[in-house]
Amino acid sequence: MKIAPRRDRLPTTATPAAVEVSIVMPCLNEAETVARCIQKAQSAVEHLGLHAEIIVADNGSTDGSAVIARELGARVVEVARKGYGSALIGGIEAAAGEFVVMGDADASYDFGEIGPFIERLRAGYDLVVGNRFAGGIEPGAMPLLHRFGNPVLTNISRTFFHTPIRDMHCGLRAFRKDAFERMQLRATGMEFASEMVIKASLKGMRIGEVPVVLHPDGRSRPPHLRTWRDGWRHLRFMLLFSPRWLFLYPGLALFAAGFILSAALLPGQLRVGSLHLDIHTLLMAGFFCLLGYQLVLFAVFTKIFAIREGFHPPHPTLEGLLRRVSLEAGLAAGAFMSFAGVVALIAAVVSWQSVGFGQLDPSLTMREVIPAVVLLALGTQTVFASFFISILLIER
């Protein structure tokens, strides 16, 4: 049910189209705190004169939370699929407002602070996120490990995706409903918070930040959050969403290290202080080249897929490269490398023949065989990678 506006506003029979703000609270057994959160939100709506509705996205509560919410006039949306993200997606999709404010139902956030969020949205922002480190964290409100982990994950996000905020995981935030629809969020767990900020950044949306105060959890039971599990889920999501940092940069580093080592060791043994680097190091250098090249290919595959599926925005440099490098060009490059590798192997066999296929000095023959095998493997990878990229680029 919609919250009654002030007398100088629309009547309580206002249609859903008149709703400006939808306040969405995910809920799983929050009977101890959901009433306080709803009442705080109602007071804010009345004070700000908003045309608003309050939605409690119930994720299977068994303690009467949904009953309490209905008695207080909130609209309860039942969400069967489990998870923090699932509950929020269900509640937001049911929202009728142009703007959506989301906040936890555990009394850790004061819904009376939503005014600045609404002002930013009215000013043209697409997403406004609370900043607990700027607003204040009350004693006992955030465990010490979280005080360390949140800034670390936030800085990783700023490095990977250039996100402009400094508190990635604040649970109180607001956004335009149409911006949410463009984000196409899919995370079902706690990483929903990361996905929202990352996708908004990737899509070039206007993102703002508002200081908020974090209060101690009002429940007597332990929170749903699991520090290590949910921290890893946030980090895993960021890695999966950034092929540059997961594949490309490690791949380029490995390939460069392997190439430099190979070039230094092909003429003969290399002395570095007391170390004597020889064919065993050359073998490892060849492995580095192969592994690095494979990671670079994974980065290309992942980026193309992410762009095609709408996870990432178009990448002009990659698209220009793909327009210039056709399947045939990739096949030709792969065939050339494979041919060079075969020629080098034949040369190694001829050298062996020159001594009557007898015993050889490994420090000499392996300098011929290792580069030949690496070239042959790189060429084969290039041929099949060219075919796979062409499959990814087929118009649907």
Short mmCIF file of C-alpha atoms in Angstrom, two decimals:
data_model
loop_
_atom_site.label_atom_id
_atom_site.label_comp_id
_atom_site.label_asym_id
_atom_site.label_seq_id
_atom_site.Cartn_x
_atom_site.Cartn_y
_atom_site.Cartn_z
CA MET A 1 0.00 0.00 0.00
CA LYS A 2 1.26 3.48 -0.81
CA ILE A 3 2.23 5.91 1.92
CA ALA A 4 -0.22 8.76 2.33
CA PRO A 5 1.26 12.06 1.11
CA ARG A 6 0.82 15.39 2.80
CA ARG A 7 -2.52 17.15 2.37
CA ASP A 8 -1.13 19.50 -0.27
CA ARG A 9 -0.09 16.46 -2.32
CA LEU A 10 -2.04 13.90 -4.29
CA PRO A 11 -4.73 11.93 -2.44
CA THR A 12 -4.16 8.41 -1.11
CA THR A 13 -5.94 7.01 -4.17
CA ALA A 14 -3.06 8.09 -6.41
CA THR A 15 -2.37 5.63 -9.20
CA PRO A 16 0.95 3.77 -9.45
CA ALA A 17 2.01 6.18 -12.19
CA ALA A 18 1.98 8.98 -9.58
CA VAL A 19 4.53 7.22 -7.38
CA GLU A 20 7.88 9.00 -7.51
CA VAL A 21 9.85 6.94 -4.99
CA SER A 22 9.74 3.25 -4.15
CA ILE A 23 11.56 2.23 -0.95
CA VAL A 24 12.57 -1.43 -1.17
CA MET A 25 13.72 -3.49 1.81
CA PRO A 26 14.95 -7.08 1.42
CA CYS A 27 13.69 -9.17 4.28
CA LEU A 28 14.50 -12.62 5.70
CA ASN A 29 13.27 -13.10 9.28
CA GLU A 30 13.59 -9.45 10.33
CA ALA A 31 10.63 -9.37 12.75
CA GLU A 32 12.74 -7.56 15.38
CA THR A 33 13.64 -4.62 13.14
CA VAL A 34 11.40 -4.40 10.07
CA ALA A 35 8.77 -2.31 11.88
CA ARG A 36 11.36 0.30 12.90
CA CYS A 37 12.64 0.51 9.33
CA ILE A 38 9.16 0.90 7.84
CA GLN A 39 8.20 3.57 10.39
CA LYS A 40 11.42 5.50 9.73
CA ALA A 41 10.69 5.35 6.00
CA GLN A 42 7.10 6.51 6.55
CA SER A 43 8.30 9.46 8.62
CA ALA A 44 10.77 10.41 5.90
CA VAL A 45 8.08 10.19 3.23
CA GLU A 46 5.77 12.40 5.26
CA HIS A 47 8.51 14.89 6.11
CA LEU A 48 9.76 15.16 2.53
CA GLY A 49 6.28 15.21 1.03
CA LEU A 50 7.01 12.33 -1.32
CA HIS A 51 4.60 10.35 -3.44
CA ALA A 52 6.04 7.04 -2.34
CA GLU A 53 5.48 3.38 -1.63
CA ILE A 54 7.27 1.01 0.71
CA ILE A 55 7.98 -2.50 -0.54
CA VAL A 56 9.22 -5.34 1.64
CA ALA A 57 10.75 -8.05 -0.57
CA ASP A 58 10.21 -11.10 1.61
CA ASN A 59 12.61 -13.94 0.87
CA GLY A 60 10.81 -16.70 2.76
CA SER A 61 10.53 -15.32 6.30
CA THR A 62 9.07 -17.67 8.92
CA ASP A 63 9.01 -15.28 11.89
CA GLY A 64 6.04 -13.11 10.89
CA SER A 65 8.06 -10.33 9.24
CA ALA A 66 5.66 -10.19 6.28
CA VAL A 67 2.64 -9.91 8.56
CA ILE A 68 4.21 -7.01 10.46
CA ALA A 69 5.06 -5.24 7.21
CA ARG A 70 1.50 -5.57 5.89
CA GLU A 71 0.00 -4.33 9.16
CA LEU A 72 2.13 -1.20 8.88
CA GLY A 73 0.93 -0.51 5.35
CA ALA A 74 3.93 -1.73 3.35
CA ARG A 75 3.46 -3.74 0.18
CA VAL A 76 4.94 -7.22 0.58
CA VAL A 77 6.41 -8.90 -2.49
CA GLU A 78 7.11 -12.59 -2.04
CA VAL A 79 10.40 -13.66 -3.68
CA ALA A 80 10.86 -17.43 -3.84
CA ARG A 81 14.43 -17.53 -5.18
CA LYS A 82 16.84 -17.33 -2.25
CA GLY A 83 19.55 -14.72 -1.88
CA TYR A 84 20.07 -11.05 -1.04
CA GLY A 85 20.30 -10.12 -4.71
CA SER A 86 17.27 -12.21 -5.63
CA ALA A 87 15.14 -10.50 -2.99
CA LEU A 88 16.18 -7.04 -4.17
CA ILE A 89 15.67 -7.82 -7.85
CA GLY A 90 12.16 -9.11 -7.09
CA GLY A 91 11.27 -6.06 -5.03
CA ILE A 92 12.75 -3.55 -7.48
CA GLU A 93 11.02 -5.13 -10.46
CA ALA A 94 7.71 -4.71 -8.62
CA ALA A 95 8.42 -1.06 -7.81
CA ALA A 96 6.23 1.58 -9.44
CA GLY A 97 8.40 4.60 -8.66
CA GLU A 98 10.63 6.55 -11.00
CA PHE A 99 13.28 6.41 -8.25
CA VAL A 100 14.10 3.42 -6.06
CA VAL A 101 15.72 3.56 -2.63
CA MET A 102 17.02 0.25 -1.27
CA GLY A 103 18.13 -0.40 2.28
CA ASP A 104 18.51 -3.31 4.66
CA ALA A 105 15.68 -4.12 7.07
CA ASP A 106 18.01 -4.73 10.05
CA ALA A 107 17.92 -1.13 11.39
CA SER A 108 21.58 -0.56 10.51
CA TYR A 109 20.57 2.34 8.25
CA ASP A 110 18.30 5.27 9.05
CA PHE A 111 15.71 5.66 6.29
CA GLY A 112 15.22 9.20 7.54
CA GLU A 113 18.47 10.00 5.66
CA ILE A 114 17.04 9.36 2.18
CA GLY A 115 16.46 13.05 1.38
CA PRO A 116 19.95 13.72 -0.08
CA PHE A 117 19.66 10.57 -2.19
CA ILE A 118 16.41 11.79 -3.75
CA GLU A 119 17.90 15.23 -4.35
CA ARG A 120 20.82 13.73 -6.26
CA LEU A 121 18.51 11.62 -8.40
CA ARG A 122 16.36 14.64 -9.20
CA ALA A 123 19.57 16.45 -10.18
CA GLY A 124 20.25 13.84 -12.85
CA TYR A 125 22.30 11.14 -11.15
CA ASP A 126 21.56 7.55 -12.14
CA LEU A 127 22.95 5.88 -9.00
CA VAL A 128 23.66 7.32 -5.56
CA VAL A 129 25.49 5.16 -3.01
CA GLY A 130 25.90 5.80 0.71
CA ASN A 131 29.38 6.21 2.17
CA ARG A 132 29.64 4.88 5.72
CA PHE A 133 33.30 5.85 6.09
CA ALA A 134 32.45 9.48 5.34
CA GLY A 135 29.23 9.55 7.40
CA GLY A 136 30.38 7.61 10.44
CA ILE A 137 30.39 4.08 11.81
CA GLU A 138 28.99 3.74 15.32
CA PRO A 139 30.77 1.48 17.84
CA GLY A 140 29.89 -2.16 17.22
CA ALA A 141 28.30 -1.45 13.85
CA MET A 142 31.06 -2.92 11.66
CA PRO A 143 33.52 -5.70 12.59
CA LEU A 144 37.20 -4.84 12.41
CA LEU A 145 37.76 -7.27 9.53
CA HIS A 146 35.04 -5.52 7.52
CA ARG A 147 36.63 -2.13 8.19
CA PHE A 148 39.71 -3.49 6.45
CA GLY A 149 38.04 -5.64 3.77
CA ASN A 150 35.56 -3.06 2.49
CA PRO A 151 38.21 -0.47 1.52
CA VAL A 152 40.36 -3.20 -0.05
CA LEU A 153 37.51 -4.47 -2.26
CA THR A 154 36.46 -0.90 -3.03
CA ASN A 155 39.98 0.01 -4.16
CA ILE A 156 40.13 -3.12 -6.33
CA SER A 157 36.90 -1.99 -7.95
CA ARG A 158 38.29 1.51 -8.48
CA THR A 159 41.38 0.01 -10.14
CA PHE A 160 39.58 -2.55 -12.28
CA PHE A 161 36.53 -0.53 -13.32
CA HIS A 162 37.31 3.12 -12.41
CA THR A 163 34.27 3.27 -10.13
CA PRO A 164 34.02 6.76 -8.60
CA ILE A 165 32.87 5.79 -5.09
CA ARG A 166 34.72 4.90 -1.88
CA ASP A 167 32.25 2.55 -0.18
CA MET A 168 31.36 -0.18 -2.64
CA HIS A 169 29.15 -2.22 -0.31
CA CYS A 170 26.97 0.28 1.51
CA GLY A 171 23.48 -1.20 1.73
CA LEU A 172 21.68 2.15 1.53
CA ARG A 173 21.57 3.45 -2.03
CA ALA A 174 19.16 4.92 -4.58
CA PHE A 175 18.87 4.80 -8.34
CA ARG A 176 16.59 5.55 -11.24
CA LYS A 177 14.31 2.66 -12.17
CA ASP A 178 15.20 2.98 -15.85
CA ALA A 179 18.91 2.89 -14.96
CA PHE A 180 18.35 -0.33 -13.02
CA GLU A 181 16.66 -1.85 -16.07
CA ARG A 182 19.65 -0.91 -18.25
CA MET A 183 22.05 -2.53 -15.78
CA GLN A 184 20.42 -5.96 -16.23
CA LEU A 185 21.63 -7.18 -12.84
CA ARG A 186 21.81 -10.93 -12.30
CA ALA A 187 23.74 -11.62 -9.09
CA THR A 188 21.60 -13.46 -6.56
CA GLY A 189 23.84 -13.08 -3.49
CA MET A 190 25.65 -10.33 -1.63
CA GLU A 191 27.74 -9.55 -4.73
CA PHE A 192 24.61 -7.82 -6.07
CA ALA A 193 25.97 -4.61 -4.49
CA SER A 194 29.23 -4.90 -6.44
CA GLU A 195 27.48 -5.76 -9.69
CA MET A 196 25.30 -2.65 -9.49
CA VAL A 197 28.23 -0.25 -9.10
CA ILE A 198 30.41 -2.05 -11.66
CA LYS A 199 27.74 -2.16 -14.36
CA ALA A 200 26.73 1.44 -13.75
CA SER A 201 30.40 2.43 -14.21
CA LEU A 202 30.86 0.29 -17.33
CA LYS A 203 27.74 1.79 -18.89
CA GLY A 204 28.91 5.34 -18.22
CA MET A 205 26.12 6.21 -15.80
CA ARG A 206 26.32 9.23 -13.52
CA ILE A 207 27.20 7.97 -10.03
CA GLY A 208 27.17 9.97 -6.81
CA GLU A 209 27.90 9.39 -3.14
CA VAL A 210 26.19 10.55 0.05
CA PRO A 211 27.60 10.25 3.61
CA VAL A 212 25.49 7.97 5.83
CA VAL A 213 25.80 6.70 9.37
CA LEU A 214 26.03 2.97 9.99
CA HIS A 215 24.25 1.89 13.18
CA PRO A 216 24.66 -1.41 15.04
CA ASP A 217 22.51 -4.25 13.72
CA GLY A 218 19.22 -4.19 15.66
CA ARG A 219 18.68 -7.95 15.64
CA SER A 220 19.55 -10.35 18.45
CA ARG A 221 20.55 -13.14 16.05
CA PRO A 222 23.74 -13.25 13.91
CA PRO A 223 23.58 -11.40 10.56
CA HIS A 224 23.12 -13.20 7.24
CA LEU A 225 26.48 -11.86 6.05
CA ARG A 226 29.37 -14.34 6.11
CA THR A 227 32.68 -12.46 6.06
CA TRP A 228 34.97 -14.81 4.14
CA ARG A 229 32.34 -16.39 1.89
CA ASP A 230 30.74 -13.12 0.84
CA GLY A 231 34.07 -11.32 0.59
CA TRP A 232 35.29 -13.99 -1.81
CA ARG A 233 32.05 -13.74 -3.81
CA HIS A 234 32.59 -10.00 -4.26
CA LEU A 235 36.23 -10.52 -5.31
CA ARG A 236 35.31 -13.42 -7.60
CA PHE A 237 32.66 -11.33 -9.32
CA MET A 238 35.10 -8.49 -9.94
CA LEU A 239 37.67 -10.87 -11.40
CA LEU A 240 35.12 -12.56 -13.64
CA PHE A 241 33.92 -9.18 -14.85
CA SER A 242 37.41 -7.90 -15.66
CA PRO A 243 39.13 -10.04 -18.34
CA ARG A 244 41.93 -7.45 -18.43
CA TRP A 245 43.02 -8.17 -14.86
CA LEU A 246 42.08 -11.84 -14.79
CA PHE A 247 43.56 -12.84 -18.17
CA LEU A 248 45.14 -10.06 -20.23
CA TYR A 249 47.66 -8.44 -17.88
CA PRO A 250 48.91 -11.75 -16.35
CA GLY A 251 49.08 -13.23 -19.86
CA LEU A 252 51.10 -10.34 -21.27
CA ALA A 253 53.46 -10.44 -18.29
CA LEU A 254 54.03 -14.18 -18.64
CA PHE A 255 54.53 -13.99 -22.40
CA ALA A 256 56.97 -11.07 -22.10
CA ALA A 257 58.98 -12.84 -19.39
CA GLY A 258 59.11 -16.04 -21.44
CA PHE A 259 60.10 -14.23 -24.62
CA ILE A 260 62.89 -12.25 -22.94
CA LEU A 261 64.26 -15.33 -21.20
CA SER A 262 64.13 -17.33 -24.41
CA ALA A 263 65.96 -14.64 -26.38
CA ALA A 264 68.67 -14.50 -23.68
CA LEU A 265 69.13 -18.29 -23.46
CA LEU A 266 68.99 -19.31 -27.14
CA PRO A 267 72.63 -18.32 -27.85
CA GLY A 268 73.93 -20.28 -24.86
CA GLN A 269 74.14 -20.53 -21.08
CA LEU A 270 73.37 -17.37 -19.11
CA ARG A 271 75.16 -16.47 -15.89
CA VAL A 272 73.40 -14.22 -13.38
CA GLY A 273 75.67 -13.84 -10.38
CA SER A 274 76.12 -17.32 -8.96
CA LEU A 275 73.20 -18.71 -11.04
CA HIS A 276 73.78 -20.68 -14.23
CA LEU A 277 70.67 -20.61 -16.41
CA ASP A 278 70.53 -23.18 -19.18
CA ILE A 279 68.09 -25.40 -21.09
CA HIS A 280 65.89 -26.11 -18.05
CA THR A 281 65.22 -22.39 -17.74
CA LEU A 282 64.68 -22.25 -21.50
CA LEU A 283 62.03 -24.94 -21.16
CA MET A 284 60.26 -22.92 -18.46
CA ALA A 285 60.52 -19.81 -20.64
CA GLY A 286 58.79 -21.69 -23.46
CA PHE A 287 56.05 -22.74 -21.05
CA PHE A 288 55.61 -19.11 -19.94
CA CYS A 289 55.16 -18.08 -23.59
CA LEU A 290 52.52 -20.75 -24.19
CA LEU A 291 50.62 -20.04 -20.98
CA GLY A 292 50.78 -16.27 -21.46
CA TYR A 293 49.54 -16.51 -25.04
CA GLN A 294 46.66 -18.72 -23.93
CA LEU A 295 45.64 -16.22 -21.23
CA VAL A 296 45.67 -13.36 -23.77
CA LEU A 297 43.39 -15.42 -26.02
CA PHE A 298 41.07 -16.06 -23.05
CA ALA A 299 40.93 -12.30 -22.48
CA VAL A 300 39.86 -11.73 -26.10
CA PHE A 301 37.26 -14.54 -25.97
CA THR A 302 35.81 -13.25 -22.69
CA LYS A 303 35.69 -9.62 -23.82
CA ILE A 304 33.91 -10.47 -27.06
CA PHE A 305 31.37 -12.60 -25.21
CA ALA A 306 30.80 -9.92 -22.53
CA ILE A 307 30.21 -7.24 -25.18
CA ARG A 308 27.88 -9.45 -27.22
CA GLU A 309 25.82 -10.34 -24.13
CA GLY A 310 25.60 -6.74 -22.91
CA PHE A 311 27.77 -7.20 -19.81
CA HIS A 312 30.40 -4.76 -21.09
CA PRO A 313 30.00 -1.70 -23.32
CA PRO A 314 31.50 -1.78 -26.85
CA HIS A 315 35.30 -1.54 -26.96
CA PRO A 316 36.38 0.62 -29.94
CA THR A 317 40.00 -0.63 -29.98
CA LEU A 318 39.01 -4.29 -29.93
CA GLU A 319 36.28 -3.78 -32.50
CA GLY A 320 38.68 -1.95 -34.82
CA LEU A 321 41.24 -4.74 -34.45
CA LEU A 322 38.65 -7.42 -35.22
CA ARG A 323 37.53 -5.53 -38.33
CA ARG A 324 41.10 -5.47 -39.63
CA VAL A 325 42.09 -9.00 -38.66
CA SER A 326 39.87 -11.48 -40.50
CA LEU A 327 39.56 -15.22 -40.00
CA GLU A 328 41.79 -15.73 -43.02
CA ALA A 329 44.47 -13.43 -41.57
CA GLY A 330 44.43 -15.38 -38.31
CA LEU A 331 44.66 -18.68 -40.15
CA ALA A 332 47.58 -17.39 -42.21
CA ALA A 333 49.45 -16.21 -39.09
CA GLY A 334 48.84 -19.51 -37.34
CA ALA A 335 49.91 -21.50 -40.38
CA PHE A 336 53.11 -19.45 -40.69
CA MET A 337 54.06 -20.07 -37.05
CA SER A 338 53.27 -23.77 -37.36
CA PHE A 339 55.31 -24.01 -40.55
CA ALA A 340 58.26 -22.29 -38.85
CA GLY A 341 57.99 -24.75 -35.99
CA VAL A 342 57.95 -27.75 -38.34
CA VAL A 343 60.98 -26.41 -40.22
CA ALA A 344 62.86 -25.97 -36.94
CA LEU A 345 62.00 -29.54 -35.91
CA ILE A 346 63.24 -30.85 -39.25
CA ALA A 347 66.46 -28.90 -38.76
CA ALA A 348 66.87 -30.56 -35.36
CA VAL A 349 66.37 -34.00 -36.92
CA VAL A 350 68.92 -33.19 -39.64
CA SER A 351 71.42 -32.20 -36.94
CA TRP A 352 70.79 -35.51 -35.23
CA GLN A 353 71.25 -37.34 -38.54
CA SER A 354 74.64 -35.67 -39.03
CA VAL A 355 75.98 -37.67 -36.06
CA GLY A 356 74.38 -40.92 -37.20
CA PHE A 357 71.38 -40.57 -34.82
CA GLY A 358 73.77 -41.14 -31.95
CA GLN A 359 74.07 -39.46 -28.59
CA LEU A 360 73.60 -35.67 -28.63
CA ASP A 361 74.46 -32.87 -26.26
CA PRO A 362 71.09 -31.78 -24.74
CA SER A 363 72.38 -28.27 -24.12
CA LEU A 364 72.66 -27.88 -27.91
CA THR A 365 69.77 -29.92 -29.29
CA MET A 366 67.20 -28.63 -26.82
CA ARG A 367 67.96 -25.10 -27.98
CA GLU A 368 66.62 -26.21 -31.36
CA VAL A 369 63.74 -28.41 -30.18
CA ILE A 370 62.18 -26.15 -27.50
CA PRO A 371 61.64 -23.09 -29.76
CA ALA A 372 60.36 -25.39 -32.53
CA VAL A 373 57.75 -26.99 -30.27
CA VAL A 374 56.70 -23.60 -28.84
CA LEU A 375 56.24 -22.15 -32.34
CA LEU A 376 54.24 -25.18 -33.44
CA ALA A 377 51.99 -24.93 -30.36
CA LEU A 378 51.50 -21.15 -30.78
CA GLY A 379 50.58 -21.63 -34.43
CA THR A 380 48.04 -24.33 -33.63
CA GLN A 381 46.50 -22.18 -30.90
CA THR A 382 46.23 -19.25 -33.30
CA VAL A 383 44.44 -21.32 -35.96
CA PHE A 384 41.81 -22.68 -33.59
CA ALA A 385 41.46 -19.36 -31.74
CA SER A 386 40.71 -17.66 -35.09
CA PHE A 387 37.92 -20.12 -35.74
CA PHE A 388 36.50 -19.67 -32.23
CA ILE A 389 36.54 -15.86 -32.47
CA SER A 390 34.71 -16.10 -35.78
CA ILE A 391 32.07 -18.26 -34.12
CA LEU A 392 31.64 -15.68 -31.34
CA LEU A 393 31.20 -12.93 -33.94
CA ILE A 394 28.48 -14.69 -35.94
CA GLU A 395 25.43 -12.40 -36.15
CA ARG A 396 22.37 -13.78 -34.39
#
